[in-house]
């Protein structure tokens, strides 16, 4: 039950971080938002190290750095897919792939969730598909953008799997390694593309909030994964688009389509099924 609670809260925090990141991206260049939010996350995780101590070691940092590279690659591919395709294809493809890979990994390594938990997994994957539908996009996405979206989802799924492979007694050190490698990757990308990382006017506080929330969600994921099965935790975490939608409805006044409301309902049902399993 502890893992279910942590993973569900993690999904809410991830969705909130994405909401703030989306707001910031309307005022600043995407690369600036990514770089500065990543730095904010690193500051937070360094501050949390004394609170949630763990065993420092090269193995923890190594797995974390690999996870950070996978996550950074996933993010770059995700934005590339959005640039060449449509959200209604890219978002659900990426989200479901990022959830499905940890499920397959968990099953392959011997995890055996109960019947109702598996039913919750199926319902959760369906919920991600429903809530990710974009009402403003057409349906003419290219095959190329769909393939890039699959690769982006693989990057995000790899981030979850690689973090789970770090030693259980390593505390938050894997996240330190992940953030170090992702910041380095983004900085090199900015250098190669000769893009300034200066944030737009009035956006810095939003970017910092997005980075802090994203790292808080990473911490919650790591704690949840150590308490439960990755095949269930990662699926619950993948429900984060539901909280982004609800925030957009509450704060920005955006209207939800019927299919998205059904997706939110399915997400709640999935959490309930996994919790009682």
PDB file of C-alpha atoms in Angstrom:
ATOM      1  CA  UNK A   1       0.000   0.000   0.000  1.00  0.00           C
ATOM      2  CA  UNK A   2       2.889   2.389   0.767  1.00  0.00           C
ATOM      3  CA  UNK A   3       4.268   1.954  -2.755  1.00  0.00           C
ATOM      4  CA  UNK A   4       0.835   2.662  -4.272  1.00  0.00           C
ATOM      5  CA  UNK A   5       0.464   5.878  -2.265  1.00  0.00           C
ATOM      6  CA  UNK A   6       3.977   7.063  -3.108  1.00  0.00           C
ATOM      7  CA  UNK A   7       3.568   6.247  -6.814  1.00  0.00           C
ATOM      8  CA  UNK A   8       0.180   7.976  -6.997  1.00  0.00           C
ATOM      9  CA  UNK A   9       1.513  11.117  -5.303  1.00  0.00           C
ATOM     10  CA  UNK A  10       4.499  10.900  -7.645  1.00  0.00           C
ATOM     11  CA  UNK A  11       2.171  10.968 -10.659  1.00  0.00           C
ATOM     12  CA  UNK A  12       0.410  14.060  -9.294  1.00  0.00           C
ATOM     13  CA  UNK A  13       3.736  15.836  -8.704  1.00  0.00           C
ATOM     14  CA  UNK A  14       5.093  14.856 -12.141  1.00  0.00           C
ATOM     15  CA  UNK A  15       1.928  16.198 -13.747  1.00  0.00           C
ATOM     16  CA  UNK A  16       2.206  19.440 -11.792  1.00  0.00           C
ATOM     17  CA  UNK A  17       5.848  19.800 -12.827  1.00  0.00           C
ATOM     18  CA  UNK A  18       4.861  19.334 -16.473  1.00  0.00           C
ATOM     19  CA  UNK A  19       2.147  21.962 -16.075  1.00  0.00           C
ATOM     20  CA  UNK A  20       4.653  24.510 -14.774  1.00  0.00           C
ATOM     21  CA  UNK A  21       7.135  23.479 -17.435  1.00  0.00           C
ATOM     22  CA  UNK A  22       4.493  24.045 -20.096  1.00  0.00           C
ATOM     23  CA  UNK A  23       3.737  27.506 -18.725  1.00  0.00           C
ATOM     24  CA  UNK A  24       7.443  28.371 -18.685  1.00  0.00           C
ATOM     25  CA  UNK A  25       7.890  27.141 -22.270  1.00  0.00           C
ATOM     26  CA  UNK A  26       5.366  29.745 -23.412  1.00  0.00           C
ATOM     27  CA  UNK A  27       7.691  32.483 -22.143  1.00  0.00           C
ATOM     28  CA  UNK A  28      11.164  31.014 -22.667  1.00  0.00           C
ATOM     29  CA  UNK A  29      12.958  28.765 -25.144  1.00  0.00           C
ATOM     30  CA  UNK A  30      12.488  25.075 -24.419  1.00  0.00           C
ATOM     31  CA  UNK A  31      16.224  24.436 -23.993  1.00  0.00           C
ATOM     32  CA  UNK A  32      16.435  27.234 -21.434  1.00  0.00           C
ATOM     33  CA  UNK A  33      13.508  25.748 -19.496  1.00  0.00           C
ATOM     34  CA  UNK A  34      15.046  22.267 -19.533  1.00  0.00           C
ATOM     35  CA  UNK A  35      18.544  23.409 -18.508  1.00  0.00           C
ATOM     36  CA  UNK A  36      17.517  25.732 -15.682  1.00  0.00           C
ATOM     37  CA  UNK A  37      14.892  23.342 -14.318  1.00  0.00           C
ATOM     38  CA  UNK A  38      17.488  20.560 -14.270  1.00  0.00           C
ATOM     39  CA  UNK A  39      19.869  22.764 -12.278  1.00  0.00           C
ATOM     40  CA  UNK A  40      17.071  23.593  -9.816  1.00  0.00           C
ATOM     41  CA  UNK A  41      16.461  19.876  -9.396  1.00  0.00           C
ATOM     42  CA  UNK A  42      20.141  19.233  -8.683  1.00  0.00           C
ATOM     43  CA  UNK A  43      20.150  21.898  -5.966  1.00  0.00           C
ATOM     44  CA  UNK A  44      17.094  20.276  -4.361  1.00  0.00           C
ATOM     45  CA  UNK A  45      18.504  16.755  -4.408  1.00  0.00           C
ATOM     46  CA  UNK A  46      21.792  17.933  -2.874  1.00  0.00           C
ATOM     47  CA  UNK A  47      19.800  19.614  -0.099  1.00  0.00           C
ATOM     48  CA  UNK A  48      17.858  16.390   0.524  1.00  0.00           C
ATOM     49  CA  UNK A  49      20.911  14.125   0.766  1.00  0.00           C
ATOM     50  CA  UNK A  50      21.385  14.664   4.525  1.00  0.00           C
ATOM     51  CA  UNK A  51      17.665  14.068   5.125  1.00  0.00           C
ATOM     52  CA  UNK A  52      17.493  10.791   3.199  1.00  0.00           C
ATOM     53  CA  UNK A  53      21.054   9.473   3.470  1.00  0.00           C
ATOM     54  CA  UNK A  54      22.324   6.440   1.630  1.00  0.00           C
ATOM     55  CA  UNK A  55      25.494   4.576   0.827  1.00  0.00           C
ATOM     56  CA  UNK A  56      27.659   6.544  -1.580  1.00  0.00           C
ATOM     57  CA  UNK A  57      29.255   4.414  -4.252  1.00  0.00           C
ATOM     58  CA  UNK A  58      30.362   4.334  -7.834  1.00  0.00           C
ATOM     59  CA  UNK A  59      27.683   1.815  -8.715  1.00  0.00           C
ATOM     60  CA  UNK A  60      24.897   4.099  -7.531  1.00  0.00           C
ATOM     61  CA  UNK A  61      26.282   7.063  -9.450  1.00  0.00           C
ATOM     62  CA  UNK A  62      26.911   4.955 -12.562  1.00  0.00           C
ATOM     63  CA  UNK A  63      23.364   3.603 -12.768  1.00  0.00           C
ATOM     64  CA  UNK A  64      22.077   7.093 -12.051  1.00  0.00           C
ATOM     65  CA  UNK A  65      24.189   8.648 -14.792  1.00  0.00           C
ATOM     66  CA  UNK A  66      22.978   6.047 -17.277  1.00  0.00           C
ATOM     67  CA  UNK A  67      19.410   6.788 -16.204  1.00  0.00           C
ATOM     68  CA  UNK A  68      20.034  10.504 -16.676  1.00  0.00           C
ATOM     69  CA  UNK A  69      21.353   9.918 -20.201  1.00  0.00           C
ATOM     70  CA  UNK A  70      18.299   7.811 -21.045  1.00  0.00           C
ATOM     71  CA  UNK A  71      15.964  10.465 -19.644  1.00  0.00           C
ATOM     72  CA  UNK A  72      17.753  13.297 -21.481  1.00  0.00           C
ATOM     73  CA  UNK A  73      17.647  11.333 -24.741  1.00  0.00           C
ATOM     74  CA  UNK A  74      13.959  10.637 -24.191  1.00  0.00           C
ATOM     75  CA  UNK A  75      13.259  14.325 -23.616  1.00  0.00           C
ATOM     76  CA  UNK A  76      15.168  15.411 -26.729  1.00  0.00           C
ATOM     77  CA  UNK A  77      13.402  12.797 -28.852  1.00  0.00           C
ATOM     78  CA  UNK A  78      10.030  13.766 -27.357  1.00  0.00           C
ATOM     79  CA  UNK A  79      10.460  17.403 -28.360  1.00  0.00           C
ATOM     80  CA  UNK A  80      11.694  16.298 -31.780  1.00  0.00           C
ATOM     81  CA  UNK A  81       8.589  14.152 -32.228  1.00  0.00           C
ATOM     82  CA  UNK A  82       6.371  17.084 -31.240  1.00  0.00           C
ATOM     83  CA  UNK A  83       8.126  19.244 -33.817  1.00  0.00           C
ATOM     84  CA  UNK A  84       7.501  16.776 -36.643  1.00  0.00           C
ATOM     85  CA  UNK A  85       4.202  15.154 -35.622  1.00  0.00           C
ATOM     86  CA  UNK A  86       0.984  15.876 -33.735  1.00  0.00           C
ATOM     87  CA  UNK A  87       0.372  15.750 -29.997  1.00  0.00           C
ATOM     88  CA  UNK A  88      -2.572  13.354 -30.322  1.00  0.00           C
ATOM     89  CA  UNK A  89      -0.173  10.728 -31.694  1.00  0.00           C
ATOM     90  CA  UNK A  90       3.088  11.615 -29.978  1.00  0.00           C
ATOM     91  CA  UNK A  91       1.873  12.025 -26.368  1.00  0.00           C
ATOM     92  CA  UNK A  92       0.011   8.716 -25.936  1.00  0.00           C
ATOM     93  CA  UNK A  93       2.652   6.766 -27.872  1.00  0.00           C
ATOM     94  CA  UNK A  94       5.412   8.119 -25.662  1.00  0.00           C
ATOM     95  CA  UNK A  95       3.494   7.727 -22.396  1.00  0.00           C
ATOM     96  CA  UNK A  96       2.323   4.165 -23.011  1.00  0.00           C
ATOM     97  CA  UNK A  97       5.777   3.041 -24.173  1.00  0.00           C
ATOM     98  CA  UNK A  98       7.416   4.563 -21.095  1.00  0.00           C
ATOM     99  CA  UNK A  99       4.948   2.649 -18.902  1.00  0.00           C
ATOM    100  CA  UNK A 100       5.000  -0.627 -20.826  1.00  0.00           C
ATOM    101  CA  UNK A 101       8.770  -1.125 -20.778  1.00  0.00           C
ATOM    102  CA  UNK A 102       9.083  -1.224 -16.955  1.00  0.00           C
ATOM    103  CA  UNK A 103       6.120  -3.614 -16.855  1.00  0.00           C
ATOM    104  CA  UNK A 104       7.845  -5.957 -19.297  1.00  0.00           C
ATOM    105  CA  UNK A 105      11.101  -5.603 -17.375  1.00  0.00           C
ATOM    106  CA  UNK A 106       9.383  -6.422 -14.093  1.00  0.00           C
ATOM    107  CA  UNK A 107       7.667  -9.483 -15.531  1.00  0.00           C
ATOM    108  CA  UNK A 108      10.906 -10.649 -17.174  1.00  0.00           C
ATOM    109  CA  UNK A 109      12.781 -10.404 -13.871  1.00  0.00           C
ATOM    110  CA  UNK A 110      10.253 -12.484 -11.980  1.00  0.00           C
ATOM    111  CA  UNK A 111       7.606 -10.055 -10.728  1.00  0.00           C
ATOM    112  CA  UNK A 112       4.159 -11.637 -10.658  1.00  0.00           C
ATOM    113  CA  UNK A 113       1.407  -9.109  -9.848  1.00  0.00           C
ATOM    114  CA  UNK A 114      -1.996 -10.518  -8.910  1.00  0.00           C
ATOM    115  CA  UNK A 115      -4.975 -10.643 -11.265  1.00  0.00           C
ATOM    116  CA  UNK A 116      -6.559  -7.393 -10.063  1.00  0.00           C
ATOM    117  CA  UNK A 117      -3.213  -5.615 -10.154  1.00  0.00           C
ATOM    118  CA  UNK A 118      -2.737  -6.683 -13.778  1.00  0.00           C
ATOM    119  CA  UNK A 119      -6.271  -5.520 -14.528  1.00  0.00           C
ATOM    120  CA  UNK A 120      -5.290  -2.181 -13.019  1.00  0.00           C
ATOM    121  CA  UNK A 121      -2.207  -2.070 -15.255  1.00  0.00           C
ATOM    122  CA  UNK A 122      -4.322  -2.587 -18.372  1.00  0.00           C
ATOM    123  CA  UNK A 123      -6.810   0.049 -17.224  1.00  0.00           C
ATOM    124  CA  UNK A 124      -3.985   2.486 -16.459  1.00  0.00           C
ATOM    125  CA  UNK A 125      -2.469   2.084 -19.922  1.00  0.00           C
ATOM    126  CA  UNK A 126      -5.893   2.753 -21.399  1.00  0.00           C
ATOM    127  CA  UNK A 127      -6.259   5.807 -19.173  1.00  0.00           C
ATOM    128  CA  UNK A 128      -2.960   7.229 -20.456  1.00  0.00           C
ATOM    129  CA  UNK A 129      -4.180   6.831 -24.031  1.00  0.00           C
ATOM    130  CA  UNK A 130      -7.457   8.596 -23.265  1.00  0.00           C
ATOM    131  CA  UNK A 131      -6.159  11.548 -21.269  1.00  0.00           C
ATOM    132  CA  UNK A 132      -3.392  12.234 -23.804  1.00  0.00           C
ATOM    133  CA  UNK A 133      -5.792  12.961 -26.649  1.00  0.00           C
ATOM    134  CA  UNK A 134      -5.311  16.467 -28.049  1.00  0.00           C
ATOM    135  CA  UNK A 135      -8.533  18.040 -29.302  1.00  0.00           C
ATOM    136  CA  UNK A 136      -6.771  20.678 -31.399  1.00  0.00           C
ATOM    137  CA  UNK A 137      -4.569  18.342 -33.418  1.00  0.00           C
ATOM    138  CA  UNK A 138      -5.423  16.630 -36.657  1.00  0.00           C
ATOM    139  CA  UNK A 139      -4.759  12.956 -37.254  1.00  0.00           C
ATOM    140  CA  UNK A 140      -2.137  13.239 -39.968  1.00  0.00           C
ATOM    141  CA  UNK A 141       0.938  12.400 -37.935  1.00  0.00           C
ATOM    142  CA  UNK A 142       3.772  10.865 -39.910  1.00  0.00           C
ATOM    143  CA  UNK A 143       5.156   7.386 -39.396  1.00  0.00           C
ATOM    144  CA  UNK A 144       8.520   8.979 -38.685  1.00  0.00           C
ATOM    145  CA  UNK A 145       7.207  11.050 -35.777  1.00  0.00           C
ATOM    146  CA  UNK A 146       5.458   7.987 -34.339  1.00  0.00           C
ATOM    147  CA  UNK A 147       8.738   6.055 -34.445  1.00  0.00           C
ATOM    148  CA  UNK A 148      10.542   8.944 -32.748  1.00  0.00           C
ATOM    149  CA  UNK A 149       7.795   8.986 -30.103  1.00  0.00           C
ATOM    150  CA  UNK A 150       8.370   5.270 -29.501  1.00  0.00           C
ATOM    151  CA  UNK A 151      12.086   5.955 -29.048  1.00  0.00           C
ATOM    152  CA  UNK A 152      11.284   8.810 -26.647  1.00  0.00           C
ATOM    153  CA  UNK A 153       9.073   6.499 -24.609  1.00  0.00           C
ATOM    154  CA  UNK A 154      11.897   3.961 -24.551  1.00  0.00           C
ATOM    155  CA  UNK A 155      14.179   6.664 -23.151  1.00  0.00           C
ATOM    156  CA  UNK A 156      11.748   7.535 -20.374  1.00  0.00           C
ATOM    157  CA  UNK A 157      11.084   3.867 -19.634  1.00  0.00           C
ATOM    158  CA  UNK A 158      14.820   3.253 -19.561  1.00  0.00           C
ATOM    159  CA  UNK A 159      15.158   6.033 -16.992  1.00  0.00           C
ATOM    160  CA  UNK A 160      12.754   4.198 -14.652  1.00  0.00           C
ATOM    161  CA  UNK A 161      14.409   0.815 -15.195  1.00  0.00           C
ATOM    162  CA  UNK A 162      17.991   2.038 -14.789  1.00  0.00           C
ATOM    163  CA  UNK A 163      17.151   3.900 -11.572  1.00  0.00           C
ATOM    164  CA  UNK A 164      15.634   0.687 -10.224  1.00  0.00           C
ATOM    165  CA  UNK A 165      18.904  -1.165 -10.898  1.00  0.00           C
ATOM    166  CA  UNK A 166      20.879   1.029  -8.480  1.00  0.00           C
ATOM    167  CA  UNK A 167      21.656  -0.534  -5.065  1.00  0.00           C
ATOM    168  CA  UNK A 168      18.723  -0.343  -2.665  1.00  0.00           C
ATOM    169  CA  UNK A 169      20.885   1.181   0.078  1.00  0.00           C
ATOM    170  CA  UNK A 170      22.198   4.001  -2.117  1.00  0.00           C
ATOM    171  CA  UNK A 171      19.632   6.540  -0.976  1.00  0.00           C
ATOM    172  CA  UNK A 172      19.316   9.480  -3.351  1.00  0.00           C
ATOM    173  CA  UNK A 173      22.769   9.187  -4.889  1.00  0.00           C
ATOM    174  CA  UNK A 174      21.438   7.650  -8.141  1.00  0.00           C
ATOM    175  CA  UNK A 175      19.388  10.816  -8.676  1.00  0.00           C
ATOM    176  CA  UNK A 176      22.522  12.927  -8.162  1.00  0.00           C
ATOM    177  CA  UNK A 177      24.231  10.942 -10.905  1.00  0.00           C
ATOM    178  CA  UNK A 178      21.167  11.198 -13.139  1.00  0.00           C
ATOM    179  CA  UNK A 179      20.961  14.949 -12.799  1.00  0.00           C
ATOM    180  CA  UNK A 180      24.713  15.428 -13.350  1.00  0.00           C
ATOM    181  CA  UNK A 181      24.631  13.532 -16.635  1.00  0.00           C
ATOM    182  CA  UNK A 182      21.418  15.171 -17.866  1.00  0.00           C
ATOM    183  CA  UNK A 183      22.709  18.687 -17.106  1.00  0.00           C
ATOM    184  CA  UNK A 184      25.953  17.913 -18.925  1.00  0.00           C
ATOM    185  CA  UNK A 185      24.002  16.619 -21.928  1.00  0.00           C
ATOM    186  CA  UNK A 186      21.751  19.680 -22.097  1.00  0.00           C
ATOM    187  CA  UNK A 187      24.714  22.050 -21.683  1.00  0.00           C
ATOM    188  CA  UNK A 188      26.570  20.362 -24.542  1.00  0.00           C
ATOM    189  CA  UNK A 189      23.439  20.565 -26.695  1.00  0.00           C
ATOM    190  CA  UNK A 190      23.121  24.279 -25.971  1.00  0.00           C
ATOM    191  CA  UNK A 191      26.800  24.773 -26.819  1.00  0.00           C
ATOM    192  CA  UNK A 192      26.543  22.857 -30.089  1.00  0.00           C
ATOM    193  CA  UNK A 193      23.385  24.682 -31.172  1.00  0.00           C
ATOM    194  CA  UNK A 194      24.715  28.040 -29.912  1.00  0.00           C
ATOM    195  CA  UNK A 195      21.542  28.790 -28.016  1.00  0.00           C
ATOM    196  CA  UNK A 196      21.432  31.109 -25.026  1.00  0.00           C
ATOM    197  CA  UNK A 197      19.948  29.758 -21.803  1.00  0.00           C
ATOM    198  CA  UNK A 198      18.629  33.098 -20.570  1.00  0.00           C
ATOM    199  CA  UNK A 199      14.999  32.692 -19.402  1.00  0.00           C
ATOM    200  CA  UNK A 200      12.223  34.926 -20.687  1.00  0.00           C
ATOM    201  CA  UNK A 201      10.937  37.805 -18.599  1.00  0.00           C
ATOM    202  CA  UNK A 202       8.902  36.666 -15.611  1.00  0.00           C
ATOM    203  CA  UNK A 203       9.516  32.957 -16.197  1.00  0.00           C
ATOM    204  CA  UNK A 204      12.436  32.122 -13.903  1.00  0.00           C
ATOM    205  CA  UNK A 205      10.321  31.371 -10.822  1.00  0.00           C
ATOM    206  CA  UNK A 206       8.076  29.095 -12.875  1.00  0.00           C
ATOM    207  CA  UNK A 207      11.090  27.243 -14.268  1.00  0.00           C
ATOM    208  CA  UNK A 208      12.565  26.777 -10.801  1.00  0.00           C
ATOM    209  CA  UNK A 209       9.227  25.460  -9.518  1.00  0.00           C
ATOM    210  CA  UNK A 210       9.033  22.991 -12.420  1.00  0.00           C
ATOM    211  CA  UNK A 211      12.568  21.735 -11.714  1.00  0.00           C
ATOM    212  CA  UNK A 212      11.993  21.351  -7.989  1.00  0.00           C
ATOM    213  CA  UNK A 213       8.703  19.507  -8.534  1.00  0.00           C
ATOM    214  CA  UNK A 214      10.249  17.221 -11.153  1.00  0.00           C
ATOM    215  CA  UNK A 215      13.029  16.242  -8.760  1.00  0.00           C
ATOM    216  CA  UNK A 216      10.552  15.762  -5.904  1.00  0.00           C
ATOM    217  CA  UNK A 217       8.659  13.379  -8.187  1.00  0.00           C
ATOM    218  CA  UNK A 218      11.892  11.515  -8.964  1.00  0.00           C
ATOM    219  CA  UNK A 219      12.500  11.076  -5.233  1.00  0.00           C
ATOM    220  CA  UNK A 220       8.960   9.757  -4.740  1.00  0.00           C
ATOM    221  CA  UNK A 221       9.429   7.318  -7.636  1.00  0.00           C
ATOM    222  CA  UNK A 222      12.683   6.008  -6.182  1.00  0.00           C
ATOM    223  CA  UNK A 223      11.070   5.506  -2.770  1.00  0.00           C
ATOM    224  CA  UNK A 224       8.005   3.839  -4.306  1.00  0.00           C
ATOM    225  CA  UNK A 225      10.080   1.494  -6.465  1.00  0.00           C
ATOM    226  CA  UNK A 226      11.990   0.326  -3.394  1.00  0.00           C
ATOM    227  CA  UNK A 227       8.716  -0.436  -1.609  1.00  0.00           C
ATOM    228  CA  UNK A 228       6.868  -2.249  -4.386  1.00  0.00           C
ATOM    229  CA  UNK A 229       6.973  -3.864  -7.828  1.00  0.00           C
ATOM    230  CA  UNK A 230       8.353  -1.741 -10.650  1.00  0.00           C
ATOM    231  CA  UNK A 231       5.727  -3.216 -12.974  1.00  0.00           C
ATOM    232  CA  UNK A 232       3.029  -1.561 -10.848  1.00  0.00           C
ATOM    233  CA  UNK A 233       4.857   1.562  -9.650  1.00  0.00           C
ATOM    234  CA  UNK A 234       5.891   2.702 -13.133  1.00  0.00           C
ATOM    235  CA  UNK A 235       2.341   2.283 -14.452  1.00  0.00           C
ATOM    236  CA  UNK A 236       0.880   4.380 -11.640  1.00  0.00           C
ATOM    237  CA  UNK A 237       3.513   7.042 -12.237  1.00  0.00           C
ATOM    238  CA  UNK A 238       2.600   7.097 -15.947  1.00  0.00           C
ATOM    239  CA  UNK A 239      -0.825   8.490 -15.016  1.00  0.00           C
ATOM    240  CA  UNK A 240       0.740  11.943 -14.559  1.00  0.00           C
ATOM    241  CA  UNK A 241      -1.024  13.480 -17.626  1.00  0.00           C
ATOM    242  CA  UNK A 242      -4.294  13.322 -15.681  1.00  0.00           C
ATOM    243  CA  UNK A 243      -3.079  15.843 -13.094  1.00  0.00           C
ATOM    244  CA  UNK A 244      -1.692  18.095 -15.845  1.00  0.00           C
ATOM    245  CA  UNK A 245      -5.118  18.129 -17.504  1.00  0.00           C
ATOM    246  CA  UNK A 246      -6.930  18.905 -14.261  1.00  0.00           C
ATOM    247  CA  UNK A 247      -4.557  21.771 -13.504  1.00  0.00           C
ATOM    248  CA  UNK A 248      -5.036  23.174 -17.006  1.00  0.00           C
ATOM    249  CA  UNK A 249      -8.785  23.007 -16.442  1.00  0.00           C
ATOM    250  CA  UNK A 250      -8.608  24.679 -13.027  1.00  0.00           C
ATOM    251  CA  UNK A 251      -5.936  27.321 -13.636  1.00  0.00           C
ATOM    252  CA  UNK A 252      -6.192  28.085 -17.350  1.00  0.00           C
ATOM    253  CA  UNK A 253      -9.860  27.320 -17.824  1.00  0.00           C
ATOM    254  CA  UNK A 254      -9.202  24.771 -20.560  1.00  0.00           C
ATOM    255  CA  UNK A 255     -12.130  22.501 -21.307  1.00  0.00           C
ATOM    256  CA  UNK A 256     -11.761  18.733 -21.109  1.00  0.00           C
ATOM    257  CA  UNK A 257     -13.183  16.513 -23.800  1.00  0.00           C
ATOM    258  CA  UNK A 258     -15.463  13.660 -22.815  1.00  0.00           C
ATOM    259  CA  UNK A 259     -12.772  11.139 -23.762  1.00  0.00           C
ATOM    260  CA  UNK A 260     -10.303  12.854 -21.429  1.00  0.00           C
ATOM    261  CA  UNK A 261     -12.785  12.862 -18.537  1.00  0.00           C
ATOM    262  CA  UNK A 262     -13.226   9.138 -19.139  1.00  0.00           C
ATOM    263  CA  UNK A 263      -9.447   8.784 -19.025  1.00  0.00           C
ATOM    264  CA  UNK A 264      -9.265  10.496 -15.638  1.00  0.00           C
ATOM    265  CA  UNK A 265     -11.993   8.159 -14.353  1.00  0.00           C
ATOM    266  CA  UNK A 266     -10.062   5.157 -15.678  1.00  0.00           C
ATOM    267  CA  UNK A 267      -6.929   6.442 -13.944  1.00  0.00           C
ATOM    268  CA  UNK A 268      -8.735   6.567 -10.608  1.00  0.00           C
ATOM    269  CA  UNK A 269     -10.110   3.079 -11.203  1.00  0.00           C
ATOM    270  CA  UNK A 270      -6.627   1.779 -12.036  1.00  0.00           C
ATOM    271  CA  UNK A 271      -5.217   3.176  -8.794  1.00  0.00           C
ATOM    272  CA  UNK A 272      -8.040   1.558  -6.842  1.00  0.00           C
ATOM    273  CA  UNK A 273      -7.514  -1.855  -8.484  1.00  0.00           C
ATOM    274  CA  UNK A 274      -3.784  -1.838  -7.863  1.00  0.00           C
ATOM    275  CA  UNK A 275      -4.249  -0.630  -4.299  1.00  0.00           C
ATOM    276  CA  UNK A 276      -6.607  -3.484  -3.330  1.00  0.00           C
ATOM    277  CA  UNK A 277      -4.607  -6.178  -5.133  1.00  0.00           C
TER     278      UNK A 277
END
